[in-house]
Structures are given as structure tokens and as C-alpha cells.
Short mmCIF file of C-alpha atoms and ligand atoms in Angstrom, two decimals:
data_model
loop_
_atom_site.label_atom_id
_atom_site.label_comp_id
_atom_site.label_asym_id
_atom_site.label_seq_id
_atom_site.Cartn_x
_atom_site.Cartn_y
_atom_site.Cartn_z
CA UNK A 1 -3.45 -35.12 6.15
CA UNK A 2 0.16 -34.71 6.13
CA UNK A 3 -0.04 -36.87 2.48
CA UNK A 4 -2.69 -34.11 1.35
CA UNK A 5 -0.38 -30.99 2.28
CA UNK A 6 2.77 -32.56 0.77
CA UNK A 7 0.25 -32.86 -2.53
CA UNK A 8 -0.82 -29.48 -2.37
CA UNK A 9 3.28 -28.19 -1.70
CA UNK A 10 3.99 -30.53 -5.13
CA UNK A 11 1.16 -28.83 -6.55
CA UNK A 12 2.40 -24.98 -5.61
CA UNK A 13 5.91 -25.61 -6.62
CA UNK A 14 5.36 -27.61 -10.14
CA UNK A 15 3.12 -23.54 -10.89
CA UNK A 16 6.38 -21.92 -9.84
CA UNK A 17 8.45 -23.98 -11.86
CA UNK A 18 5.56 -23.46 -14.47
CA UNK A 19 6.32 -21.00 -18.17
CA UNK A 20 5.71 -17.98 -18.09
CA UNK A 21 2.00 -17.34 -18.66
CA UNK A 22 1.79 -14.20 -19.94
CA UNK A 23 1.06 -13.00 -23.61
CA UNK A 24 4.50 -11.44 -24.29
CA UNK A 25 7.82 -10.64 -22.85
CA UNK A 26 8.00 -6.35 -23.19
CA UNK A 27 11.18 -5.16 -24.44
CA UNK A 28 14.00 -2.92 -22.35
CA UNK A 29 12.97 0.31 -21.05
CA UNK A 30 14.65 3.35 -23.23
CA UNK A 31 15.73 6.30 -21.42
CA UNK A 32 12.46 8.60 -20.79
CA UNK A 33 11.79 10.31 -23.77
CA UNK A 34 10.29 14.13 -22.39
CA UNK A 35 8.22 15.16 -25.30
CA UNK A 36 6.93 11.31 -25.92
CA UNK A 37 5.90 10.97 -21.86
CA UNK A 38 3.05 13.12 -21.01
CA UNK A 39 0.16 13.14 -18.41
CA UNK A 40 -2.27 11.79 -17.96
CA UNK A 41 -0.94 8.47 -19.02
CA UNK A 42 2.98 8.74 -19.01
CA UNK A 43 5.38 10.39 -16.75
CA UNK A 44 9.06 10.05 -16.72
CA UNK A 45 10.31 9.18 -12.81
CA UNK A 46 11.70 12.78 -11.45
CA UNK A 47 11.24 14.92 -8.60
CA UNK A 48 9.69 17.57 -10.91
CA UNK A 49 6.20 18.68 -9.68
CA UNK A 50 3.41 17.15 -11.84
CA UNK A 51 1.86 20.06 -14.08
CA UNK A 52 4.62 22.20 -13.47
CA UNK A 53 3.07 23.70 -10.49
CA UNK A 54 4.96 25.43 -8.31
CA UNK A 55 4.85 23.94 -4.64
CA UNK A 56 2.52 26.52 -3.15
CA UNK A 57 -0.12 25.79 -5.29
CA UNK A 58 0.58 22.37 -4.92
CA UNK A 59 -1.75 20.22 -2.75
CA UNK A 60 0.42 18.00 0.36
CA UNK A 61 -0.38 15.16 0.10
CA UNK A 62 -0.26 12.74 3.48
CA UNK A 63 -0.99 9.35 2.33
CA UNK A 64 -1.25 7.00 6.11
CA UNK A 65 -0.58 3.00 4.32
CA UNK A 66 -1.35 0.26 6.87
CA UNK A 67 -0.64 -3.07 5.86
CA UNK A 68 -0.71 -7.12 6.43
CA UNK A 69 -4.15 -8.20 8.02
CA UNK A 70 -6.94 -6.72 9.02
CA UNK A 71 -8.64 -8.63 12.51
CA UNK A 72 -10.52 -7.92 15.88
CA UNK A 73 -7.44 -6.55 17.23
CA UNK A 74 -6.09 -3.86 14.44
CA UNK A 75 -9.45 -2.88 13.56
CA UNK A 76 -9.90 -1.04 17.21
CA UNK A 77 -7.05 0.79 16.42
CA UNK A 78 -7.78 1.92 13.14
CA UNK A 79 -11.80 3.52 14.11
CA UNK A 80 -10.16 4.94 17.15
CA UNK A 81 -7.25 6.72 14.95
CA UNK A 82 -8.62 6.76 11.49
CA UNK A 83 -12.40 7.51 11.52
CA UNK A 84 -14.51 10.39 11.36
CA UNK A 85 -11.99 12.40 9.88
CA UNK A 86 -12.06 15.47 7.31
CA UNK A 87 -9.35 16.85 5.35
CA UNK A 88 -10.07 21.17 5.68
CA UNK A 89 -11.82 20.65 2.03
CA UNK A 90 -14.83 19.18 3.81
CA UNK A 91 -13.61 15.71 2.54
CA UNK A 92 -13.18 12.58 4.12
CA UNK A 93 -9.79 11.65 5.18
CA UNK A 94 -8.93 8.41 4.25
CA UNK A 95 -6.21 6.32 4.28
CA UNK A 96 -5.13 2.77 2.39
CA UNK A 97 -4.67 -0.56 3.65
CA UNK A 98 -2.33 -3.28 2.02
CA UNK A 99 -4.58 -6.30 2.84
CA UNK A 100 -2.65 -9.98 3.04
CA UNK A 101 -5.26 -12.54 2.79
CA UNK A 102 -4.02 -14.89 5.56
CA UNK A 103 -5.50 -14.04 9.08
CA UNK A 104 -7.25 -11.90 7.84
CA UNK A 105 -11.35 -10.90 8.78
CA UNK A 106 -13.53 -9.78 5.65
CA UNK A 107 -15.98 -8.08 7.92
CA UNK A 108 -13.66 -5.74 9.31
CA UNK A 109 -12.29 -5.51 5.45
CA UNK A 110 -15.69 -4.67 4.28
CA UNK A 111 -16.53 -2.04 7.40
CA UNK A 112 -12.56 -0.16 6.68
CA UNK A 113 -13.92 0.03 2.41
CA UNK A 114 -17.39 1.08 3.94
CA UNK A 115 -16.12 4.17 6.03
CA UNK A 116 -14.27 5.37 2.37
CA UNK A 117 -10.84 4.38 3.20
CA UNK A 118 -8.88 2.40 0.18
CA UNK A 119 -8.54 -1.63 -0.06
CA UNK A 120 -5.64 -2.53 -1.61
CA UNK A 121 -3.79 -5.66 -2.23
CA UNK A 122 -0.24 -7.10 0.06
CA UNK A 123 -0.78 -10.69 -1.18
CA UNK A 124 -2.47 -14.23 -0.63
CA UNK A 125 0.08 -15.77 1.61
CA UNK A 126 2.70 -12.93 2.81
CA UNK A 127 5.06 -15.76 2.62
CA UNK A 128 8.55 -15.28 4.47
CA UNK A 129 11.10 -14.84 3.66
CA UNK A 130 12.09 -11.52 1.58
CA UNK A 131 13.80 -13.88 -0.93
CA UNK A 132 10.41 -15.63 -2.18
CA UNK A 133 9.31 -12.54 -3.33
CA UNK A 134 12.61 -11.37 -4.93
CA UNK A 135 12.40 -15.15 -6.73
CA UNK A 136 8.52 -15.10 -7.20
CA UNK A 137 7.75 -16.19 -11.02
CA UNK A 138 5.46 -14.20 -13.36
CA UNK A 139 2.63 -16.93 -12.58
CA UNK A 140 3.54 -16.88 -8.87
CA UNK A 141 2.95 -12.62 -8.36
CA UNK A 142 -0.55 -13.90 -10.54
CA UNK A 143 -1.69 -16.19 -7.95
CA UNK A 144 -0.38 -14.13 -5.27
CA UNK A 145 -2.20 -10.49 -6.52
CA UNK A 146 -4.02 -10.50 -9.62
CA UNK A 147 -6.25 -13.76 -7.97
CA UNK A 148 -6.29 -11.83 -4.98
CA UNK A 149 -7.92 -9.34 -6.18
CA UNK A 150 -10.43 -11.45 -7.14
CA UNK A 151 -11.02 -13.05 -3.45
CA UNK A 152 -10.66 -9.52 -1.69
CA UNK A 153 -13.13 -8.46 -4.27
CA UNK A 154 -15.43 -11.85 -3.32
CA UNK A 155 -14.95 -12.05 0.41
CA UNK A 156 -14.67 -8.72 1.64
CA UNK A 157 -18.30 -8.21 -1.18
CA UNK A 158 -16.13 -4.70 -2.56
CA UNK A 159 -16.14 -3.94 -6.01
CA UNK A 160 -13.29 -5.31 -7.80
CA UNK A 161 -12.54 -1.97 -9.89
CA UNK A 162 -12.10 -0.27 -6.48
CA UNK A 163 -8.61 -2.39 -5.80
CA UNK A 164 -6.05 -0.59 -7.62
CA UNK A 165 -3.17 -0.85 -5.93
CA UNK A 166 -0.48 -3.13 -4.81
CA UNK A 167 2.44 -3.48 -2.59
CA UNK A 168 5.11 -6.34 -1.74
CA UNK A 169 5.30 -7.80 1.64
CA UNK A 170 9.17 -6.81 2.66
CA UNK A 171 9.13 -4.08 0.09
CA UNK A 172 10.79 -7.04 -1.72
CA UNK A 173 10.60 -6.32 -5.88
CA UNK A 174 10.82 -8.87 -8.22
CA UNK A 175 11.89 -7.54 -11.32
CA UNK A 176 9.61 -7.13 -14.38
CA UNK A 177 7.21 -9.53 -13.14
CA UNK A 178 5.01 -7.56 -10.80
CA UNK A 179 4.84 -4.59 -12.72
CA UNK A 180 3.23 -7.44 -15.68
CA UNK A 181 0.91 -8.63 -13.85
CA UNK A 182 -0.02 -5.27 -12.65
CA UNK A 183 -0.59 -4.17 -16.51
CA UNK A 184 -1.86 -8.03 -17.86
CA UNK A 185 -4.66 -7.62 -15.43
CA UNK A 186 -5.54 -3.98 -14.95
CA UNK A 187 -4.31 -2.82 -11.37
CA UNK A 188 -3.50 0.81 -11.43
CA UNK A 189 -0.34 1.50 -8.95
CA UNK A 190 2.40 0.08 -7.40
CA UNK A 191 3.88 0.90 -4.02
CA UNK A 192 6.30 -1.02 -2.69
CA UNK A 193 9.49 0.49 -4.58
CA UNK A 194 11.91 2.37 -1.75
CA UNK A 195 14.19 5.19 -2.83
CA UNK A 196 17.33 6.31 -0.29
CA UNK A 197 18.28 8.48 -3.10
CA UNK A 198 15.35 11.07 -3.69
CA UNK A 199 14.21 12.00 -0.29
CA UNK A 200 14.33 15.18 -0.63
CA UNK A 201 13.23 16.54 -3.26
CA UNK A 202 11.35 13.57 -3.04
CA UNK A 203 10.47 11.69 -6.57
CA UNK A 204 6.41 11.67 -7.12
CA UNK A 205 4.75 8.90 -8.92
CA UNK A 206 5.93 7.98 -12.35
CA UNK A 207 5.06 5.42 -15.23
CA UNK A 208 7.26 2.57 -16.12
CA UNK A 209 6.73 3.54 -20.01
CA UNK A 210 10.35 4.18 -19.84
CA UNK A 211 13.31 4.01 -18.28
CA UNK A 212 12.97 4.52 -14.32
CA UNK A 213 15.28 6.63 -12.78
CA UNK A 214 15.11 5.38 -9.37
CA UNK A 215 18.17 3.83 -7.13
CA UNK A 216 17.38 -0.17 -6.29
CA UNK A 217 17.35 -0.90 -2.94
CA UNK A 218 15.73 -4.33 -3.15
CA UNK A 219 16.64 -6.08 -6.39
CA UNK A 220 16.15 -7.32 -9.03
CA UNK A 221 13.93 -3.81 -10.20
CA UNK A 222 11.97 -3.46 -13.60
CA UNK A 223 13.98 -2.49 -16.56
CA UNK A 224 11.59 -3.15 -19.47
CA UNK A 225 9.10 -1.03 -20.84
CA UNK A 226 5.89 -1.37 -19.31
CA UNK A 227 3.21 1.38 -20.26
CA UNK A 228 1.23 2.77 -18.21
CA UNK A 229 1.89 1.12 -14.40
CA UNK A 230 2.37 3.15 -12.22
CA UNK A 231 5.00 3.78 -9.27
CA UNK A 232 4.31 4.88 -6.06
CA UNK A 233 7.64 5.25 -5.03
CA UNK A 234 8.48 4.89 -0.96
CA UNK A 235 9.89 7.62 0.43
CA UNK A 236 11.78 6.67 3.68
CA UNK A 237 11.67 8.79 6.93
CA UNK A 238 15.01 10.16 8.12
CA UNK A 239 15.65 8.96 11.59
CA UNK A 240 17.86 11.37 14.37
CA UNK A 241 20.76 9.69 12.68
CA UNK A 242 20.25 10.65 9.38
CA UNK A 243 18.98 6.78 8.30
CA UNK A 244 16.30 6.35 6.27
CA UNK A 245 13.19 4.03 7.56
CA UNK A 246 10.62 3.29 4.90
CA UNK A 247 8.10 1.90 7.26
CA UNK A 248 7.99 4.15 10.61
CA UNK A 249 8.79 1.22 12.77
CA UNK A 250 12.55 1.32 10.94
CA UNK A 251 12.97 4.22 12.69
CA UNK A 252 12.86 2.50 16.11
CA UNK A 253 16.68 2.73 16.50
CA UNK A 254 18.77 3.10 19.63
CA UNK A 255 18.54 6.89 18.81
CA UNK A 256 14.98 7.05 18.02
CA UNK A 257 13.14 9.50 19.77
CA UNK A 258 12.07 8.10 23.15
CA UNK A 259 9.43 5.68 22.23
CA UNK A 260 7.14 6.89 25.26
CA UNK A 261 7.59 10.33 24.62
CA UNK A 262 4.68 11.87 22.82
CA UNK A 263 5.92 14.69 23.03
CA UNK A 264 9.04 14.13 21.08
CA UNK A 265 7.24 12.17 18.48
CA UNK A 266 5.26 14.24 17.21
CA UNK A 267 7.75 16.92 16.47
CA UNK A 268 10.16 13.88 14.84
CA UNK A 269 6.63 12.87 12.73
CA UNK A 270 6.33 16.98 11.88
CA UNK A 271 10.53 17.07 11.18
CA UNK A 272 9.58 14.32 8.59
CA UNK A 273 6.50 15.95 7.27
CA UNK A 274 8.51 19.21 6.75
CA UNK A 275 10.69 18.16 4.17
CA UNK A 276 8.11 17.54 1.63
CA UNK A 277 5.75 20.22 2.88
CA UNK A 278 8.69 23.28 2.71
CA UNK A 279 10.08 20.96 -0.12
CA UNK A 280 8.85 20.11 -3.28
CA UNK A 281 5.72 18.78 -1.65
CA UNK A 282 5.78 15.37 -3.21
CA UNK A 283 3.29 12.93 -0.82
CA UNK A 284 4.21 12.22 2.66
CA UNK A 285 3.73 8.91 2.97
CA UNK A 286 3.23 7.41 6.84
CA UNK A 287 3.68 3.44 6.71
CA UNK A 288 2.99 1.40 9.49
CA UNK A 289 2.82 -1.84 10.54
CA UNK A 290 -0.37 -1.56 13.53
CA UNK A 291 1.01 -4.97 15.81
CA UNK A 292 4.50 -2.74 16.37
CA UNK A 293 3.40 0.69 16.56
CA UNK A 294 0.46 -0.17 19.41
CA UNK A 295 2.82 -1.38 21.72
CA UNK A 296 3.93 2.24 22.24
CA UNK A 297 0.60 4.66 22.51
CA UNK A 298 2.83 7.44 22.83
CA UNK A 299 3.80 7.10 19.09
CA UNK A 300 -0.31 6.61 18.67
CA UNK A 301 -1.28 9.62 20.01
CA UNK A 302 1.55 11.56 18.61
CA UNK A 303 0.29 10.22 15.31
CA UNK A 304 -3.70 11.18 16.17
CA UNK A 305 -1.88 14.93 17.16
CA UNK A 306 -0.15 15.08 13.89
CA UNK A 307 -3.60 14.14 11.44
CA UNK A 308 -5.73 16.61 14.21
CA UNK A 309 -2.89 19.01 13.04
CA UNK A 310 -3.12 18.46 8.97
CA UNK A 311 -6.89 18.03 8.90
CA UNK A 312 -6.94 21.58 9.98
CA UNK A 313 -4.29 23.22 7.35
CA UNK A 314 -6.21 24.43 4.16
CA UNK A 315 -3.47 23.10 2.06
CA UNK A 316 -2.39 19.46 3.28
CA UNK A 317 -5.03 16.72 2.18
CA UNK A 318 -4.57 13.35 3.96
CA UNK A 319 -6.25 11.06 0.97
CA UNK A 320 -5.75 7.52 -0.04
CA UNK A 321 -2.59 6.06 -2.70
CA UNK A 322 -5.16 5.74 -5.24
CA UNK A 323 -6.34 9.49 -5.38
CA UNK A 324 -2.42 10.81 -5.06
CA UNK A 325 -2.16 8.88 -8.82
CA UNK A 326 -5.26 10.74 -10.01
CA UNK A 327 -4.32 13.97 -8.95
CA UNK A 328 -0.68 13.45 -10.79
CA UNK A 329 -2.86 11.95 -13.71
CA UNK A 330 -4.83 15.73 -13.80
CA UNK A 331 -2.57 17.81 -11.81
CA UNK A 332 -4.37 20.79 -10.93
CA UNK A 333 -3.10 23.68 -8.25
CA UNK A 334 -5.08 23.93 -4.39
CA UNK A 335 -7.37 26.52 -5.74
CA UNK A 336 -9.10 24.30 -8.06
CA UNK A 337 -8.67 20.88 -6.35
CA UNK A 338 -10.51 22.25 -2.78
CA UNK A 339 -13.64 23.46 -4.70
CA UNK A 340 -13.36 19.50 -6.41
CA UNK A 341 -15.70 17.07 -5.99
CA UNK A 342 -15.23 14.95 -2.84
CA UNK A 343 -13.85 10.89 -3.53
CA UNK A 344 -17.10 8.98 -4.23
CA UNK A 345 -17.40 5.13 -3.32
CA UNK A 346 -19.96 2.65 -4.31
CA UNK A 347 -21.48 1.84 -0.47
CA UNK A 348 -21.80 -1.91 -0.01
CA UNK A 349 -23.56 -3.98 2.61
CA UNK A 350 -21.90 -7.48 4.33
CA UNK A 351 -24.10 -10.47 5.75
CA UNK A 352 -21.48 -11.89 7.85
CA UNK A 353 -20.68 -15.62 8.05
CA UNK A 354 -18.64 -17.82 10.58
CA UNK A 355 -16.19 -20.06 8.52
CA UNK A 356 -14.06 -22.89 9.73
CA UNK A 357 -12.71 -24.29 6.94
CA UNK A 358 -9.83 -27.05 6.08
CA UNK A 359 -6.40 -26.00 3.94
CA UNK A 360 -5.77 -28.17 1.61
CA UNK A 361 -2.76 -26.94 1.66
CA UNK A 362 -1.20 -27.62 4.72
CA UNK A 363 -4.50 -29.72 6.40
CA UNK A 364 -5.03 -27.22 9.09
CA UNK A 365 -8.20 -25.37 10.06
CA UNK A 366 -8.50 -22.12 9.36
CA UNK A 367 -11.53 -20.12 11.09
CA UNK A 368 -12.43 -16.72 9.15
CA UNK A 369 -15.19 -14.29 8.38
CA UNK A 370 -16.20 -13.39 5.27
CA UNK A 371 -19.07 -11.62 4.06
CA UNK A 372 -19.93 -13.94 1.20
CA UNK A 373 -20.70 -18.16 1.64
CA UNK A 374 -18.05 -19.76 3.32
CA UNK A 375 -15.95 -21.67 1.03
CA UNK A 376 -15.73 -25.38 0.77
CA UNK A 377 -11.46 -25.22 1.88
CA UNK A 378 -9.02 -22.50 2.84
CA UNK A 379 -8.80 -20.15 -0.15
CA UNK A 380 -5.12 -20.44 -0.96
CA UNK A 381 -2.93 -19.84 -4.19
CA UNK A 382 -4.50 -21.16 -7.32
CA UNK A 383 -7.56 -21.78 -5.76
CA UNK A 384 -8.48 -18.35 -4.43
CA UNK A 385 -12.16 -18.77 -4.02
CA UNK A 386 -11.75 -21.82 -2.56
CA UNK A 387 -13.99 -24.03 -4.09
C1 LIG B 401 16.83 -6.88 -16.57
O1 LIG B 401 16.83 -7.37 -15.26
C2 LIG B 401 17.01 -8.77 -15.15
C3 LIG B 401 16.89 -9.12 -13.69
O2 LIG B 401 15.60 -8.92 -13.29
C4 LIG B 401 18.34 -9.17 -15.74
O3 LIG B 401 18.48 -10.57 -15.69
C5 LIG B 401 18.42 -8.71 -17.18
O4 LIG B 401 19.70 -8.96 -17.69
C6 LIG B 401 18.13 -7.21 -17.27
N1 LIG B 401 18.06 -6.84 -18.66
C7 LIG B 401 18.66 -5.76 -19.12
C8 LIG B 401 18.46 -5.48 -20.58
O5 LIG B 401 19.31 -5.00 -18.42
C1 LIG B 402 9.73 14.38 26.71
O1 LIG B 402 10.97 14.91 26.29
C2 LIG B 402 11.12 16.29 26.59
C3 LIG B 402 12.39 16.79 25.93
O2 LIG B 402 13.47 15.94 26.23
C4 LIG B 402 11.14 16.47 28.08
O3 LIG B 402 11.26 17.85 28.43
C5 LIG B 402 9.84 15.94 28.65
O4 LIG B 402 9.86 15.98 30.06
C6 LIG B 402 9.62 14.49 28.21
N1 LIG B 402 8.28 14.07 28.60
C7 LIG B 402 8.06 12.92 29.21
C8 LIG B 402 6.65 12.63 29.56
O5 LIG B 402 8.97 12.13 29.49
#
């Protein structure tokens, strides 16, 4: 077995070392050209409103982005919090989830696409550490993404046009390379790029057609020209400090509000929410990690007082990553987009199976659920179905 794995590492690290695989190398990014970059399909990075709307008539947007694997244990948390929801519109309020592949169960995948929240893509292997991902080739963010896509699509039995959207475990970039896959094989959004400097005003979304803007916190960032991706850019939380947390669990600092204070939370979650809501109402964006917030059900139910709060106000709209980029796409003012047609999804049905399968890349047996066959080995880079 241990001959096997050692094959399979060989194997893995010859496609790292492998060329570049993909059809051309886009030239460097020019500074954003105004009249050139227009909506629906450009947008220079800025913390101008989309449409040039002011921010009253400007839906707020609170986008809730889970990530790493979905299993028996998350899932609880996410029907008790998440479902049966409805944004003031009459809409389902949804939020997104950056799947990894590893440890994670397709049924539970399948049930979270089935109650209209958004699937999106963290990565085959969430390998640690940070500096894989800052290192990863072209051909390794294909195998770890674009082919996941592919076995989300397969396992999980979602459409594959519904996954649009990525984001980096560590919030780790890697240069040009992400962003090329991203536009080589047709995912929508990115949105694992942190900003310290454009809190508030917060930047919105923007296309990397040109030259972005945005301060680097986790190098190497894209500087060519690559039309039409989009950037969801992070936009941290401000802890009692004045430090910015991208992911809410960053803001678990020695002066954090008391952890088992709901109380106190939820006015430090609505402090955070303010800025963008009295600001220029670019989308509040609520990241978690579920294994390091449950610990705490304080910060839980300070979080279920905050959505009861937002599903209620006729001008905040708590939608997935996925519809914030159409709405900048087609900007339109809260007049027009509450009389909109709700988010439609194309229902699907799962026939669970029980899979205990072998890795061939480390010989170890992995046990899974899918709602397809079960594979013949672990599905694992460069052999994603795992056949
Ligand atoms: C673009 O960024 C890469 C690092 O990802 C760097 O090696 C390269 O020199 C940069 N190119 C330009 C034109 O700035
Ligand atoms: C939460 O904090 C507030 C303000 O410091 C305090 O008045 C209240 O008693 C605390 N609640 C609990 C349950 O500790």
C-alpha cells in the first residue's frame, strides 16, 4: 500500500511540475479604462455603487458564506439556522456554501442545493498549508476546481451550470492562475480576495478586464487582463479593536465581545452590518467556519437574531454570492428588484448510496455518501470521478 501511495504522490507532483496547460498566457492588466468597462460584462474595481444608484435605492445585500465540508454534524446546524427563511420580498433566503470535497457527504450537499441555497466550489483536497495554494500551478487550481466542479456536479447529482463560484481555502490567492481557470472553464465569480483597505466604503464586485485596484493581502494577486471573471472581494469585519477579521471567527480576539454573551453579539454583528447598510451599502458578507462558531451558541443565536432581524426590513435581502453578481450585472434600485422574479432552481432528486472506497492516493479507506454509484477508488486530483 505504502508503494501505491508513494506512486500516486510521484504521480501528483510530476502534474505540478507539469507546463502550463492552458491555451494562452493573457497579457498585463492596463489601468481600468471608464468609458471601455461597462455593465453588464465589465466593471472597473471601486467602491462606486453599481448603476449609479444612490444607496437608498440600493438593495443590502447580506450574503451568509459557509465553507469546507458539508457532514452529519454541520448539516444540523445549518436547517436549524438557515432554513425556512424569507427575505421581506417573499423570497427565499439563501445563503452559499464553499464545498471542499474531502469529508465531505453528497447527500447533505444535494439536500443544502435542494432547499435553494448556492453550491459552490473550496477545492478537492483543502490541502494545508496556505503556501500550496499561494504555489499551486495553473494545472494544479484545474484539478483542484475546474474538475471539481465536475465531481460536485456528479456526486452531489446538481447541475453543473448551477456552480459558479469559487473560493481558496486560507483566502490564499495564487496569482493569475485561478482567475484562468475560472475564465478557461466558465465559472462565474471569485471570492476569496480580502481587502483591509476598502472597508468602508466597501469595494463591490468588479471584473478583472483591467487593472484591479484592490490592496494584496495574500500574494501573489492577478495582474493580467482577464475579461470577464469576476471578484467578490472579502470585506473583513472590524473587531472592538479596530482589526479587521475576514472570516467571523478572526474576530475571536482577547477583546472580542464575550463569546457567551448573546447579547453583546448581536449588537457587534449589527455594528458590522451598519457600516455598509448607513454606508455605501456594498454586500455584507458573514463568513464562517460552522466547527468554530458552534462551540459558542451564544454567537449562534445572536446570528439566528440578526437574519430574524433582516428578513423583516423591506430593504436588506439576505441572497446567495451568485445573485449579488447578477444584480451588479443589471443593477436596478429596491423598487424594481422587490416586485422581481424570485431565484429559480432546477429541483433535483438523490438515491443515496453507502461508499467505502480505497485512495489510491494515500491507500486509506475513505467511507462517503454520494448520490450517484459509488466509485471504484477515492475520487482525488486528476481522477475526480474516481474511476
Ligand atoms: C505579475 O505577478 C507575478 C507574480 O504572480 C510576477 O512574477 C510578475 O512579474 C508580475 N507581472 C507584472 C507585469 O507585474
Ligand atoms: C451581557 O453583557 C451585558 C453588557 O455588558 C451585561 O449587562 C449582561 O448582563 C451580559 N449578559 C450575560 C448573560 O452575561
Amino acid at each position: 500500500m505504502k508503494r501505491l501511495a508513494l506512486l500516486a504522490l510521484l504521480l501528483v507532483s510530476s502534474a505540478t511540475l507539469a507546463e502550463d496547460s492552458s491555451s494562452e498566457v493573457p497579457a498585463a492588466a492596463e489601468p481600468c479604462d471608464r468609458e471601455a468597462c461597462k455593465l453588464p460584462n465589465c466593471r472597473c474595481s471601486g467602491t462606486d455603487i453599481p448603476g449609479g444608484l444612490t444607496p437608498r435605492d440600493t438593495p443590502q445585500f447580506v450574503v451568509l458564506a459557509f465553507e469546507d465540508s458539508v457532514h452529519e454534524e454541520n448539516i444540523v446546524t445549518y436547517r436549524r439556522v438557515l432554513y425556512n427563511r424569507r427575505n421581506s420580498n417573499g423570497c427565499a433566503a439563501s445563503a452559499t456554501f464553499f464545498v471542499s470535497h474531502l469529508y465531505s457527504n453528497y447527500v447533505f450537499v444535494n439536500e443544502l442545493y435542494n432547499r435553494g441555497h448556492e453550491v459552490a466550489l473550496h477545492s478537492m483536497t483543502h490541502m494545508n498549508p496556505s503556501t500550496y495554494w499561494r504555489d499551486a500551478t495553473y494545472d494544479v487550481i484545474k484539478q483542484e476546481f475546474a474538475d471539481q466542479r465536475v465531481q460536485m456536479s456528479h456526486f452531489a447529482n446538481i447541475p453543473f451550470d448551477s456552480i459558479t463560484g469559487m473560493r481558496v481555502p486560507f483566502l490564499q490567492l495564487s496569482g493569475d492562475n485561478s482567475f484562468r481557470v475560472m475564465s478557461d472553464y466558465g465559472l462565474k465569480y471569485d471570492n476569496s480576495w480580502a481587502t483591509n483597505a476598502y472597508t468602508s466604503p466597501a469595494m463591490w464586485p468588479y471584473t478583472l478586464d483591467y487593472q484591479s485596484t484592490q490592496d494584496c493581502l495574500a500574494p501573489p494577486c492577478p495582474n493580467a487582463s482577464i475579461p470577464g471573471v469576476w471578484v467578490n472581494p472579502i470585506i473583513p469585519w472590524v473587531d472592538l479593536d479596530g482589526k479587521p477579521c475576514s472570516l467571523v471567527h478572526e474576530c475571536f480576539a482577547i477583546n472580542s465581545p464575550d463569546l457567551f454573551n448573546e447579547t453583546l453579539w448581536f449588537q457587534f454583528i449589527l455594528n458590522n452590518f451598519e457600516r455598509h447598510y448607513f454606508g455605501n451599502r456594498a454586500p455584507f458578507g458573514v463568513s464562517l467556519l460552522e466547527g468554530v462558531i458552534y462551540p459558542f451558541p451564544q454567537v449562534l443565536s445572536a446570528l439566528e437574531r440578526f437574519l430574524d432581524v433582516i428578513n423583516n426590513l423591506d430593504d436588506v435581502f439576505m441572497v446567495t454570492s451568485d445573485e449579488v453578481i447578477e444584480w451588479v450585472k443589471n443593477p436596478v434600485p429596491i423598487s424594481q428588484y422587490r416586485t422581481q422574479a424570485c431565484r429559480q432552481f432546477i429541483p433535483t432528486t438523490c438515491v443515496p448510496s453507502q461508499c467505502e472506497v480505497i485512495s489510491s492516493y494515500d491507500g486509506r479507506e475513505y467511507e462517503f455518501e454520494s448520490c450517484n454509484v459509488c466509485p471504484r477508488v477515492y475520487p482525488w486530483l486528476g481522477n475526480p470521478l474516481g474511476q
